[in-house]
CSV table of C-alpha atoms and ligand atoms in Angstrom, one decimal:
chain,number,residue,atom,x,y,z
Z,123,MET,CA,-14.0,-24.0,-51.4
Z,124,SER,CA,-12.6,-24.7,-54.6
Z,125,ALA,CA,-9.2,-25.1,-55.6
Z,126,VAL,CA,-8.8,-22.2,-57.4
Z,127,ALA,CA,-9.9,-20.1,-54.5
Z,128,ARG,CA,-6.9,-22.1,-52.1
Z,129,GLY,CA,-4.4,-21.0,-54.1
Z,130,ALA,CA,-5.4,-17.4,-54.1
Z,131,GLN,CA,-5.8,-17.2,-50.5
Z,132,ALA,CA,-2.6,-18.8,-49.8
Z,133,ASP,CA,-1.0,-16.4,-52.2
Z,134,ARG,CA,-2.1,-13.2,-50.1
Z,135,ARG,CA,-1.1,-15.2,-47.2
Z,136,SER,CA,2.5,-15.0,-48.2
Z,137,VAL,CA,2.8,-11.9,-48.7
Z,138,LEU,CA,3.0,-10.9,-45.6
Z,139,PRO,CA,6.3,-10.1,-44.7
Z,140,SER,CA,8.5,-12.3,-41.8
Z,141,VAL,CA,8.6,-10.8,-38.5
Z,142,ASP,CA,12.3,-10.3,-39.3
Z,143,ARG,CA,11.7,-8.1,-42.5
Z,144,VAL,CA,9.0,-6.4,-40.3
Z,145,LEU,CA,11.6,-5.3,-37.5
Z,146,GLY,CA,14.2,-4.5,-40.3
Z,147,SER,CA,12.4,-1.8,-42.3
Z,148,ASP,CA,12.8,1.8,-41.5
Z,149,ALA,CA,9.4,2.6,-40.4
Z,150,VAL,CA,10.2,0.2,-38.0
Z,151,GLY,CA,13.5,1.5,-36.9
Z,152,PRO,CA,11.9,4.3,-34.4
Z,153,ILE,CA,9.4,2.3,-32.7
Z,154,LEU,CA,12.1,-0.4,-31.7
Z,155,GLY,CA,14.3,2.8,-30.1
Z,156,ARG,CA,11.2,3.3,-28.2
Z,157,TYR,CA,9.8,0.4,-26.9
Z,158,GLY,CA,13.1,-2.4,-27.1
Z,159,ARG,CA,13.4,-5.5,-29.3
Z,160,GLU,CA,11.7,-8.3,-26.9
Z,161,ALA,CA,8.2,-5.7,-26.6
Z,162,THR,CA,8.5,-4.9,-30.3
Z,163,THR,CA,9.2,-8.5,-31.5
Z,164,ALA,CA,5.7,-9.7,-29.7
Z,165,ALA,CA,3.7,-6.7,-30.7
Z,166,VAL,CA,5.2,-7.6,-34.5
Z,167,ARG,CA,4.0,-11.3,-34.2
Z,168,ALA,CA,0.7,-10.3,-32.5
Z,169,VAL,CA,0.1,-7.8,-35.4
Z,170,LEU,CA,1.3,-10.5,-38.2
Z,171,GLU,CA,-1.3,-13.1,-36.6
Z,172,GLN,CA,-4.0,-10.4,-36.6
Z,173,LEU,CA,-3.3,-9.6,-41.0
Z,174,ARG,CA,-3.5,-13.3,-41.2
Z,175,LYS,CA,-6.8,-13.6,-40.2
Z,176,GLU,CA,-8.0,-10.5,-41.9
Z,177,LEU,CA,-6.5,-12.2,-45.3
Z,178,GLN,CA,-9.0,-14.8,-44.9
Z,179,ALA,CA,-11.6,-12.7,-45.7
Z,180,PRO,CA,-11.8,-12.6,-49.8
Z,181,ASP,CA,-11.0,-9.3,-51.1
Z,182,SER,CA,-9.5,-7.8,-48.0
Z,183,GLY,CA,-7.9,-5.5,-49.8
Z,184,LEU,CA,-5.5,-4.4,-47.2
Z,185,ASP,CA,-2.4,-2.1,-47.5
Z,186,LEU,CA,0.3,-4.7,-46.6
Z,187,SER,CA,3.0,-1.5,-47.2
Z,188,ASP,CA,5.8,-1.4,-44.6
Z,189,GLU,CA,3.9,2.0,-43.4
Z,190,ALA,CA,0.8,0.9,-42.8
Z,191,ILE,CA,2.0,-2.3,-41.0
Z,192,ALA,CA,4.2,0.0,-39.0
Z,193,ALA,CA,1.5,2.1,-38.2
Z,194,ARG,CA,-0.4,-1.0,-36.8
Z,195,LEU,CA,2.5,-1.7,-34.8
Z,196,VAL,CA,2.3,1.4,-33.1
Z,197,GLY,CA,-1.3,1.2,-32.2
Z,198,GLU,CA,-0.7,-2.6,-30.6
Z,199,LEU,CA,2.0,-1.2,-28.9
Z,200,ALA,CA,0.4,1.5,-27.4
Z,201,LEU,CA,-2.6,-0.5,-26.5
Z,202,ARG,CA,-0.2,-2.9,-24.8
Z,203,HIS,CA,2.0,-0.5,-23.1
Z,204,ALA,CA,-1.3,1.8,-21.5
Z,205,PRO,CA,-1.4,1.6,-17.7
Z,206,ARG,CA,-4.1,0.0,-16.5
Z,207,LEU,CA,-4.3,2.0,-13.4
Z,208,ARG,CA,-5.4,5.4,-14.5
Z,209,SER,CA,-6.6,8.4,-13.0
Z,210,VAL,CA,-10.8,9.2,-13.4
Z,211,LEU,CA,-13.1,12.2,-12.7
Z,212,ASN,CA,-15.3,10.6,-9.9
Z,213,LEU,CA,-18.9,12.5,-10.8
Z,214,THR,CA,-20.8,9.3,-9.5
Z,215,GLY,CA,-21.7,11.4,-6.6
Z,216,THR,CA,-20.3,9.0,-3.9
Z,217,VAL,CA,-17.5,11.4,-2.5
Z,218,LEU,CA,-15.4,8.2,-0.8
Z,219,HIS,CA,-16.1,5.9,-3.3
Z,220,THR,CA,-14.0,2.4,-2.5
Z,221,ASN,CA,-14.3,1.5,-6.5
Z,222,LEU,CA,-12.3,4.5,-7.2
Z,223,GLY,CA,-9.7,4.7,-4.3
Z,224,ARG,CA,-11.4,6.6,-2.1
Z,225,ALA,CA,-9.8,10.0,-0.6
Z,226,PRO,CA,-8.0,12.0,-3.3
Z,227,LEU,CA,-4.9,13.0,-1.6
Z,228,PRO,CA,-3.2,16.6,-1.0
Z,229,GLU,CA,-0.3,17.6,-2.7
Z,230,GLU,CA,1.7,17.4,0.6
Z,231,ALA,CA,1.0,13.8,0.5
Z,232,VAL,CA,1.9,13.4,-3.1
Z,233,ARG,CA,5.1,15.2,-2.2
Z,234,ALA,CA,5.8,13.4,0.6
Z,235,VAL,CA,5.3,9.8,-0.5
Z,236,ALA,CA,6.9,10.9,-4.0
Z,237,GLU,CA,10.5,11.9,-1.8
Z,238,ALA,CA,10.1,8.5,0.5
Z,239,MET,CA,9.6,6.3,-2.8
Z,240,ARG,CA,12.9,8.0,-4.4
Z,241,ARG,CA,15.8,6.7,-2.2
Z,242,GLY,CA,16.5,5.0,1.3
Z,243,ALA,CA,14.3,6.7,4.2
Z,244,ASN,CA,14.8,6.2,7.9
Z,245,LEU,CA,11.7,4.1,8.1
Z,246,GLU,CA,13.1,1.7,10.8
Z,247,TYR,CA,16.5,4.0,11.8
Z,248,ASP,CA,16.7,6.3,14.2
Z,249,LEU,CA,18.8,8.6,13.0
Z,250,GLU,CA,19.4,10.1,16.6
Z,251,SER,CA,21.0,7.3,18.1
Z,252,GLY,CA,21.6,5.8,15.1
Z,253,GLY,CA,20.3,2.4,15.7
Z,254,ARG,CA,16.9,0.4,14.9
Z,255,GLY,CA,13.9,2.4,14.7
Z,256,ASP,CA,9.9,1.5,14.8
Z,257,ARG,CA,8.2,2.4,11.5
Z,258,ASP,CA,4.8,3.4,13.8
Z,259,ASP,CA,7.0,5.7,15.5
Z,260,LEU,CA,6.9,8.3,12.3
Z,261,VAL,CA,3.3,8.3,13.4
Z,262,ALA,CA,2.5,7.4,16.8
Z,263,PRO,CA,2.9,11.3,18.1
Z,264,ILE,CA,1.1,13.2,16.0
Z,265,LEU,CA,-1.6,10.4,16.4
Z,266,SER,CA,-1.3,11.0,20.2
Z,267,GLU,CA,-1.3,14.8,19.6
Z,268,LEU,CA,-4.2,14.8,17.7
Z,269,THR,CA,-6.2,12.1,19.7
Z,270,GLY,CA,-4.7,11.8,23.3
Z,271,CYS,CA,-4.1,8.0,22.7
Z,272,GLU,CA,-1.0,6.5,24.3
Z,273,ALA,CA,0.0,4.3,21.9
Z,274,ALA,CA,-0.9,4.1,17.9
Z,275,THR,CA,0.2,1.1,15.6
Z,276,VAL,CA,-0.7,1.0,11.8
Z,277,VAL,CA,-2.0,-1.4,9.1
Z,278,ASN,CA,-2.7,-2.5,6.0
Z,279,ASN,CA,-6.7,-1.1,6.1
Z,280,ASN,CA,-9.6,-1.0,9.0
Z,281,ALA,CA,-10.2,-4.9,8.6
Z,282,ALA,CA,-6.8,-5.7,9.0
Z,283,ALA,CA,-6.5,-3.3,12.2
Z,284,VAL,CA,-9.7,-5.5,13.2
Z,285,LEU,CA,-8.4,-8.7,12.9
Z,286,LEU,CA,-5.0,-7.6,14.4
Z,287,ALA,CA,-6.7,-6.4,17.5
Z,288,LEU,CA,-9.1,-9.3,18.1
Z,289,ASN,CA,-6.8,-12.0,16.9
Z,290,THR,CA,-4.4,-10.2,20.0
Z,291,LEU,CA,-6.6,-9.4,22.6
Z,292,ALA,CA,-9.7,-12.2,22.5
Z,293,ARG,CA,-8.0,-15.5,20.8
Z,294,GLY,CA,-9.6,-18.8,21.6
Z,295,ARG,CA,-12.1,-16.0,24.0
Z,296,GLU,CA,-15.3,-14.4,24.0
Z,297,VAL,CA,-16.3,-11.1,22.2
Z,298,ILE,CA,-19.3,-9.2,23.3
Z,299,VAL,CA,-21.2,-7.5,20.9
Z,300,SER,CA,-24.5,-6.7,20.1
Z,301,ARG,CA,-27.0,-8.1,17.6
Z,302,GLY,CA,-27.4,-4.5,16.4
Z,303,GLU,CA,-24.0,-4.1,15.2
Z,304,GLN,CA,-23.4,-7.7,12.9
Z,305,ILE,CA,-22.1,-6.1,10.6
Z,306,GLU,CA,-21.2,-6.3,6.5
Z,307,ILE,CA,-19.5,-3.9,4.6
Z,308,GLY,CA,-18.9,-4.1,1.0
Z,309,GLY,CA,-18.8,-8.1,0.6
Z,310,ALA,CA,-15.9,-9.5,2.4
Z,311,PHE,CA,-15.7,-7.7,5.4
Z,312,ARG,CA,-18.5,-9.9,7.8
Z,313,LEU,CA,-18.0,-9.1,11.1
Z,314,PRO,CA,-18.8,-13.0,12.3
Z,315,ASP,CA,-16.1,-14.0,10.0
Z,316,ILE,CA,-13.4,-11.9,11.1
Z,317,MET,CA,-14.2,-12.9,14.3
Z,318,ALA,CA,-13.7,-16.6,13.4
Z,319,ARG,CA,-10.5,-15.9,11.4
Z,320,ALA,CA,-9.7,-14.1,14.9
Z,321,GLY,CA,-10.2,-17.0,16.5
Z,322,CYS,CA,-12.1,-15.4,18.6
Z,323,LYS,CA,-15.7,-16.6,19.8
Z,324,LEU,CA,-18.7,-13.8,19.0
Z,325,ARG,CA,-20.9,-13.7,22.1
Z,326,GLU,CA,-24.2,-11.9,20.5
Z,327,VAL,CA,-26.5,-9.8,22.8
Z,328,GLY,CA,-29.3,-8.0,22.8
Z,329,THR,CA,-31.9,-7.8,19.5
Z,330,THR,CA,-31.5,-6.1,16.2
Z,331,ASN,CA,-33.3,-2.9,17.4
Z,332,ARG,CA,-32.0,-3.1,20.9
Z,333,THR,CA,-29.2,-4.0,23.4
Z,334,HIS,CA,-29.4,-2.8,26.8
Z,335,LEU,CA,-26.2,-1.8,28.8
Z,336,ALA,CA,-27.5,-5.4,31.2
Z,337,ASP,CA,-28.0,-7.4,28.1
Z,338,TYR,CA,-23.4,-6.5,28.3
Z,339,ALA,CA,-23.6,-6.9,32.1
Z,340,GLN,CA,-24.9,-10.5,32.1
Z,341,ALA,CA,-22.8,-11.7,29.2
Z,342,ILE,CA,-19.1,-11.1,30.8
Z,343,GLY,CA,-18.1,-14.3,32.2
Z,344,PRO,CA,-14.7,-16.1,33.1
Z,345,LYS,CA,-14.5,-16.7,28.9
Z,346,THR,CA,-15.0,-12.7,28.1
Z,347,ALA,CA,-12.1,-11.6,26.3
Z,348,LEU,CA,-13.4,-8.4,25.1
Z,349,ILE,CA,-16.4,-6.5,24.4
Z,350,LEU,CA,-16.9,-4.7,20.9
Z,351,LYS,CA,-18.6,-1.7,19.9
Z,352,VAL,CA,-19.1,-1.1,16.0
Z,353,HIS,CA,-19.8,2.5,14.8
Z,354,LYS,CA,-23.0,1.4,12.2
Z,355,SER,CA,-21.1,3.1,9.4
Z,356,ASN,CA,-23.1,2.0,6.4
Z,357,TYR,CA,-26.7,1.0,7.5
Z,358,ALA,CA,-29.4,3.1,10.6
Z,359,ILE,CA,-31.4,1.1,12.8
Z,360,THR,CA,-35.0,3.5,13.2
Z,361,GLY,CA,-38.0,3.0,15.0
Z,362,PHE,CA,-37.9,1.3,18.5
Z,363,THR,CA,-34.5,1.2,18.8
Z,364,SER,CA,-32.2,1.5,22.0
Z,365,GLU,CA,-28.2,1.0,22.2
Z,366,VAL,CA,-25.9,1.7,24.7
Z,367,ASP,CA,-23.7,4.5,24.2
Z,368,GLU,CA,-19.8,4.7,24.4
Z,369,ALA,CA,-19.2,5.4,27.7
Z,370,GLU,CA,-21.8,3.4,29.7
Z,371,LEU,CA,-20.0,0.9,28.1
Z,372,GLY,CA,-16.5,2.4,29.0
Z,373,ALA,CA,-17.8,2.5,32.6
Z,374,LEU,CA,-19.3,-1.0,32.5
Z,375,ALA,CA,-15.9,-2.4,30.9
Z,376,ARG,CA,-13.8,-0.9,33.6
Z,377,GLU,CA,-15.7,-1.5,36.6
Z,378,ARG,CA,-15.5,-5.0,35.2
Z,379,GLY,CA,-11.8,-5.2,34.6
Z,380,VAL,CA,-12.8,-5.9,30.7
Z,381,PRO,CA,-11.2,-4.1,27.8
Z,382,LEU,CA,-13.1,-2.6,25.4
Z,383,MET,CA,-12.8,-2.1,21.7
Z,384,VAL,CA,-14.3,0.2,19.3
Z,385,ASP,CA,-14.6,-0.2,15.8
Z,386,LEU,CA,-14.8,3.8,14.1
Z,387,GLY,CA,-14.7,2.7,10.6
Z,388,SER,CA,-14.8,6.2,9.0
Z,389,GLY,CA,-12.2,7.6,11.6
Z,390,ALA,CA,-12.9,11.7,11.5
Z,391,LEU,CA,-10.3,12.8,14.1
Z,392,LEU,CA,-12.0,16.5,14.3
Z,393,ASP,CA,-15.8,17.1,15.0
Z,394,LEU,CA,-16.8,17.7,11.4
Z,395,SER,CA,-20.2,19.5,12.2
Z,396,ARG,CA,-17.6,22.3,12.9
Z,397,TRP,CA,-17.9,22.4,8.9
Z,398,GLY,CA,-21.6,21.9,8.5
Z,399,LEU,CA,-21.4,18.3,8.3
Z,400,PRO,CA,-23.1,15.3,10.3
Z,401,ARG,CA,-21.7,14.3,13.3
Z,402,GLU,CA,-19.2,11.5,13.5
Z,403,PRO,CA,-18.0,10.0,16.5
Z,404,THR,CA,-14.0,10.8,16.9
Z,405,PRO,CA,-11.2,8.4,18.4
Z,406,ARG,CA,-10.5,11.0,21.1
Z,407,GLU,CA,-14.0,10.9,22.5
Z,408,ALA,CA,-13.5,6.4,22.2
Z,409,LEU,CA,-10.7,6.9,24.2
Z,410,ALA,CA,-11.9,9.2,26.3
Z,411,ASN,CA,-15.1,7.1,27.2
Z,412,GLY,CA,-13.0,4.7,28.2
Z,413,ALA,CA,-11.9,2.5,25.1
Z,414,THR,CA,-8.9,0.2,25.4
Z,415,LEU,CA,-8.5,0.3,21.8
Z,416,VAL,CA,-9.6,1.9,18.8
Z,417,THR,CA,-10.0,1.1,15.5
Z,418,PHE,CA,-10.6,3.6,11.6
Z,419,SER,CA,-9.7,3.5,8.2
Z,420,GLY,CA,-6.9,5.9,7.0
Z,421,ASP,CA,-8.6,6.2,3.5
Z,422,LYS,CA,-12.2,7.3,4.3
Z,423,LEU,CA,-13.3,10.7,6.9
Z,424,LEU,CA,-9.6,10.9,7.3
Z,425,GLY,CA,-9.1,11.8,4.2
Z,426,GLY,CA,-5.3,10.1,3.5
Z,427,PRO,CA,-4.2,6.7,2.1
Z,428,GLN,CA,-5.3,2.9,2.9
Z,429,ALA,CA,-4.8,2.4,6.0
Z,430,GLY,CA,-5.7,1.0,9.1
Z,431,LEU,CA,-5.1,2.3,12.4
Z,432,ILE,CA,-5.3,1.2,16.1
Z,433,LEU,CA,-5.2,3.5,19.1
Z,434,GLY,CA,-5.3,2.9,22.6
Z,435,ALA,CA,-3.6,2.2,25.9
Z,436,ARG,CA,-0.2,1.7,25.9
Z,437,ASP,CA,0.3,-1.9,27.3
Z,438,ALA,CA,-2.8,-3.1,24.4
Z,439,VAL,CA,-0.8,-1.5,21.8
Z,440,ALA,CA,2.2,-3.2,23.1
Z,441,ARG,CA,1.0,-6.5,22.6
Z,442,VAL,CA,-0.8,-6.0,19.0
Z,443,LYS,CA,2.7,-5.0,17.9
Z,444,LYS,CA,4.6,-8.3,19.3
Z,445,ASN,CA,1.5,-9.9,17.4
Z,446,ALA,CA,3.4,-12.3,14.5
Z,447,LEU,CA,0.3,-11.1,11.8
Z,448,LYS,CA,1.7,-7.3,12.3
Z,449,ARG,CA,4.3,-8.1,10.2
Z,450,ALA,CA,1.7,-9.4,7.7
Z,451,LEU,CA,0.1,-7.1,7.9
Z,452,ARG,CA,2.4,-3.7,8.4
Z,453,VAL,CA,2.5,-1.0,5.7
Z,454,ASP,CA,5.6,0.7,3.4
Z,455,LYS,CA,7.2,3.8,3.4
Z,456,MET,CA,5.3,5.4,1.3
Z,457,THR,CA,2.1,5.2,2.9
Z,458,LEU,CA,3.7,6.2,6.0
Z,459,ALA,CA,5.1,8.9,4.2
Z,460,ALA,CA,1.5,9.9,2.5
Z,461,LEU,CA,-0.3,9.4,6.1
Z,462,GLU,CA,2.2,11.9,8.2
Z,463,ALA,CA,1.6,14.5,5.8
Z,464,VAL,CA,-2.2,14.0,6.5
Z,465,LEU,CA,-1.8,14.4,9.5
Z,466,GLY,CA,0.4,17.4,9.7
Z,467,LEU,CA,-2.4,18.9,8.0
Z,468,TYR,CA,-4.6,18.4,11.0
Z,469,ARG,CA,-2.3,20.8,13.2
Z,470,ASP,CA,-4.5,23.4,11.9
Z,471,PRO,CA,-7.9,22.3,11.6
Z,472,ASP,CA,-8.8,26.5,11.0
Z,473,ARG,CA,-7.3,25.5,6.8
Z,474,LEU,CA,-7.7,21.8,7.0
Z,475,ALA,CA,-11.3,22.3,4.6
Z,476,LEU,CA,-8.5,24.3,2.5
Z,477,ARG,CA,-5.8,21.8,1.9
Z,478,LEU,CA,-7.5,18.4,2.5
Z,479,PRO,CA,-9.1,17.5,-0.7
Z,480,THR,CA,-12.0,15.1,1.0
Z,481,LEU,CA,-12.5,17.7,3.6
Z,482,ARG,CA,-12.7,20.2,1.2
Z,483,LEU,CA,-15.0,18.0,-0.8
Z,484,LEU,CA,-17.4,17.3,2.0
Z,485,ALA,CA,-17.9,21.1,2.9
Z,486,ARG,CA,-17.9,22.5,-0.7
Z,487,PRO,CA,-21.6,25.0,-0.7
Z,488,ALA,CA,-24.3,24.1,-3.0
Z,489,SER,CA,-23.8,27.5,-4.7
Z,490,GLU,CA,-20.1,26.8,-5.9
Z,491,ILE,CA,-21.1,23.7,-7.5
Z,492,HIS,CA,-23.7,24.9,-8.8
Z,493,ALA,CA,-21.4,27.9,-10.3
Z,494,ALA,CA,-19.0,25.0,-11.3
Z,495,ALA,CA,-21.9,23.3,-13.2
Z,496,ARG,CA,-22.7,26.6,-15.3
Z,497,ARG,CA,-19.1,26.9,-16.4
Z,498,VAL,CA,-18.8,23.2,-17.8
Z,499,LEU,CA,-22.1,22.9,-18.9
Z,500,PRO,CA,-20.9,25.0,-22.4
Z,501,ALA,CA,-18.6,22.2,-23.2
Z,502,PHE,CA,-21.0,19.1,-22.0
Z,503,ARG,CA,-23.4,20.4,-24.6
Z,504,ALA,CA,-20.8,21.0,-27.5
Z,505,ALA,CA,-20.0,17.8,-27.0
Z,506,LEU,CA,-23.2,16.3,-27.0
Z,507,ASP,CA,-24.7,18.5,-29.6
Z,508,GLY,CA,-28.0,17.0,-31.2
Z,509,ARG,CA,-27.5,13.9,-29.2
Z,510,ALA,CA,-28.8,14.4,-26.3
Z,511,GLU,CA,-30.1,17.0,-23.7
Z,512,VAL,CA,-28.2,19.0,-21.1
Z,513,SER,CA,-29.7,20.9,-17.6
Z,514,ILE,CA,-27.9,21.6,-14.5
Z,515,GLU,CA,-30.3,20.0,-11.4
Z,516,ASP,CA,-30.1,19.5,-7.7
Z,517,CYS,CA,-28.6,16.6,-6.3
Z,518,ALA,CA,-27.7,15.2,-3.3
Z,519,SER,CA,-23.9,13.9,-3.0
Z,520,GLN,CA,-23.1,10.9,-0.5
Z,521,ILE,CA,-20.2,10.2,2.2
Z,522,GLY,CA,-19.7,7.0,1.0
Z,523,SER,CA,-17.3,4.1,2.4
Z,524,GLY,CA,-20.0,3.8,4.5
Z,525,ALA,CA,-19.7,6.7,6.8
Z,526,GLN,CA,-23.1,8.5,7.0
Z,527,PRO,CA,-25.4,6.4,5.3
Z,528,VAL,CA,-28.3,8.8,5.3
Z,529,GLU,CA,-27.2,11.8,5.4
Z,530,ARG,CA,-27.2,13.5,2.0
Z,531,LEU,CA,-25.0,16.7,0.5
Z,532,ALA,CA,-26.9,19.4,-1.2
Z,533,SER,CA,-25.1,19.3,-4.7
Z,534,ALA,CA,-25.9,20.0,-8.4
Z,535,ALA,CA,-25.7,17.6,-11.2
Z,536,LEU,CA,-25.5,18.1,-14.9
Z,537,VAL,CA,-27.9,15.9,-16.1
Z,538,VAL,CA,-27.7,13.9,-19.1
Z,539,ARG,CA,-31.0,12.9,-21.1
Z,540,ARG,CA,-31.8,11.5,-24.8
Z,541,ALA,CA,-32.5,14.0,-27.9
Z,542,GLY,CA,-35.3,11.7,-29.0
Z,543,SER,CA,-35.8,8.2,-30.0
Z,544,ARG,CA,-33.0,8.0,-32.6
Z,545,ALA,CA,-30.6,8.9,-30.1
Z,546,PRO,CA,-28.1,6.8,-28.5
Z,547,SER,CA,-29.0,4.9,-25.4
Z,548,LEU,CA,-27.7,5.9,-21.9
Z,549,ARG,CA,-26.0,2.9,-21.8
Z,550,LYS,CA,-23.7,4.2,-24.9
Z,551,LEU,CA,-23.1,7.7,-23.9
Z,552,GLU,CA,-22.1,6.1,-20.2
Z,553,ALA,CA,-20.2,4.1,-21.8
Z,554,ALA,CA,-18.3,7.3,-24.0
Z,555,PHE,CA,-17.7,9.5,-21.6
Z,556,ARG,CA,-15.8,6.0,-19.2
Z,557,THR,CA,-13.5,5.7,-22.9
Z,558,LEU,CA,-12.5,9.9,-22.5
Z,559,PRO,CA,-8.5,10.6,-22.1
Z,560,ILE,CA,-9.8,11.2,-18.6
Z,561,PRO,CA,-12.3,8.5,-18.3
Z,562,VAL,CA,-15.4,10.8,-16.5
Z,563,LEU,CA,-17.7,8.5,-14.1
Z,564,GLY,CA,-21.2,9.6,-13.8
Z,565,ARG,CA,-24.2,7.5,-13.3
Z,566,ILE,CA,-27.8,6.5,-14.9
Z,567,ALA,CA,-30.9,7.2,-12.4
Z,568,GLU,CA,-34.3,7.7,-13.2
Z,569,GLU,CA,-34.1,8.1,-17.1
Z,570,ALA,CA,-30.9,10.1,-17.2
Z,571,LEU,CA,-26.9,10.8,-17.1
Z,572,ARG,CA,-26.0,12.3,-13.8
Z,573,PHE,CA,-23.1,14.2,-13.0
Z,574,ASP,CA,-22.1,15.1,-9.6
Z,575,LEU,CA,-20.1,17.9,-9.9
Z,576,ARG,CA,-19.2,18.4,-6.0
Z,577,CYS,CA,-15.9,16.1,-7.0
Z,578,LEU,CA,-14.9,18.4,-9.7
Z,579,GLU,CA,-11.8,20.3,-9.0
Z,580,PRO,CA,-11.8,23.7,-10.1
Z,581,ALA,CA,-8.3,23.0,-11.0
Z,582,ASP,CA,-9.7,20.2,-12.7
Z,583,GLU,CA,-12.6,21.7,-15.2
Z,584,ALA,CA,-10.1,22.9,-18.6
Z,585,GLU,CA,-8.6,19.3,-18.2
Z,586,LEU,CA,-12.4,17.9,-17.9
Z,587,THR,CA,-13.4,20.4,-21.2
Z,588,ARG,CA,-10.3,19.5,-23.3
Z,589,SER,CA,-11.3,15.8,-22.7
Z,590,LEU,CA,-15.2,16.6,-23.7
Z,591,GLU,CA,-13.6,17.5,-27.3
Z,592,HIS,CA,-13.0,13.3,-27.5
Z,593,LEU,CA,-16.6,12.5,-27.2
Z,594,ALA,CA,-17.5,9.8,-29.5
Z,595,THR,CA,-21.1,8.1,-29.5
M,1291,PLP,C1,-15.1,0.9,6.1
M,1291,PLP,C2,-14.9,0.1,7.7
M,1291,PLP,C3,-14.3,-1.3,8.4
M,1291,PLP,C4,-13.1,-1.9,7.1
M,1291,PLP,O1,-12.4,-0.7,7.0
M,1291,PLP,P1,-11.3,-0.8,5.5
M,1291,PLP,O2,-10.5,0.4,5.6
M,1291,PLP,O3,-12.0,-0.6,4.4
M,1291,PLP,O4,-10.4,-2.3,5.5
M,1291,PLP,C5,-14.5,-2.1,9.3
M,1291,PLP,N1,-15.7,-1.2,9.7
M,1291,PLP,C6,-16.2,-0.7,9.6
M,1291,PLP,C7,-17.1,0.0,10.9
M,1291,PLP,C8,-16.0,0.2,8.8
M,1291,PLP,O5,-17.1,1.3,9.0
């Protein structure tokens, strides 16, 4: 760079106002009022730094007026203060999507959580006696009503429930598990690892495809603490297979005086075949079959908040609650407020599919989803005019979160295909939908961007249509 050019550049840089000048300008007054001095000052520094860089380009022709700087400042602050956790439209075709927060909660739960957050709550306070209460007592009675359990406790998630129950009942001793049930669920939850963390020794029995009652019976010895049955939630073993059902295992456990624990994973509280859905084992059945403890998630088929439920015999649950780990894994008042509200809906099974979003979405008939597809199709076509073709096709939704991995639910999708080779790529289109005011998430498969409309609630259709007006590709 010549001396003259260097001089010119230094000149341009010196035209940048100081931080104090920007903060004192009339245009920045309202911004200061909105975001406060500290955040605004930090953003002014960032904007000036950005301008300094841009000024290095020859002939940058930058507008350095107070108004132009204020406009940049507003953009910078809006970006910095935008919430990171956003609500999205899950049109992926997986209803209980772990990455998207699993179960959407019913209004009853949303209201209960807001109420519990706002002021103090009787989380561990007995309003009758005026003495100390137990947070589990907020939901244990209704869980007992819905499942027949003697006692119940709630922790952070089902992984925590399994860890805590194993650590309580089997630390330093053996847990008998079938080789067909050595599960891994989404990366970090691997049964053998959890077992090790809980301080138990895994005693595997049977083979991957076949395990018999005699395999369990022969493995029981003086070191046995527990028989564990894990519901195969995210895979199926088919072909030449055999597993021991819960009732047989329960009878064996009782006969030999060894507790049986069942990790149900999904934890459907009711028989879902009533709504035309695949049958899932329920906690009530597991307990009736002789399980001492049953564990399951709150945010899978139950349709509630993230939580791990541990239900079962009074003395076993009491031991779990006395474990020092329980304190580290317990849930807060918001979770309990949401859970109590969701469980309350189960008292009226006849209206459950209307009131519980998870069940409503899972039980939604394909004809209704097709009708929704026809209603929003014009908005998709308008938004993608000339760049892509949109059509309605049959598709198959998954329940997700490991529940019923093989079963599919008939549904309808809006399928977006590129209109000619000069049209934006599917990746670009997919990204454009992700950056909408309410991000719309689909999935790319077989040369098309697919939006399964099962989880588009009628109440969200107008919002989606409005959002699509911002689609830029
Ligand atoms: C999902 C699942 C878990 C883990 O539950 P989280 O609530 O996700 O912690 C454990 N066991 C089984 C069988 C599951 O399906």
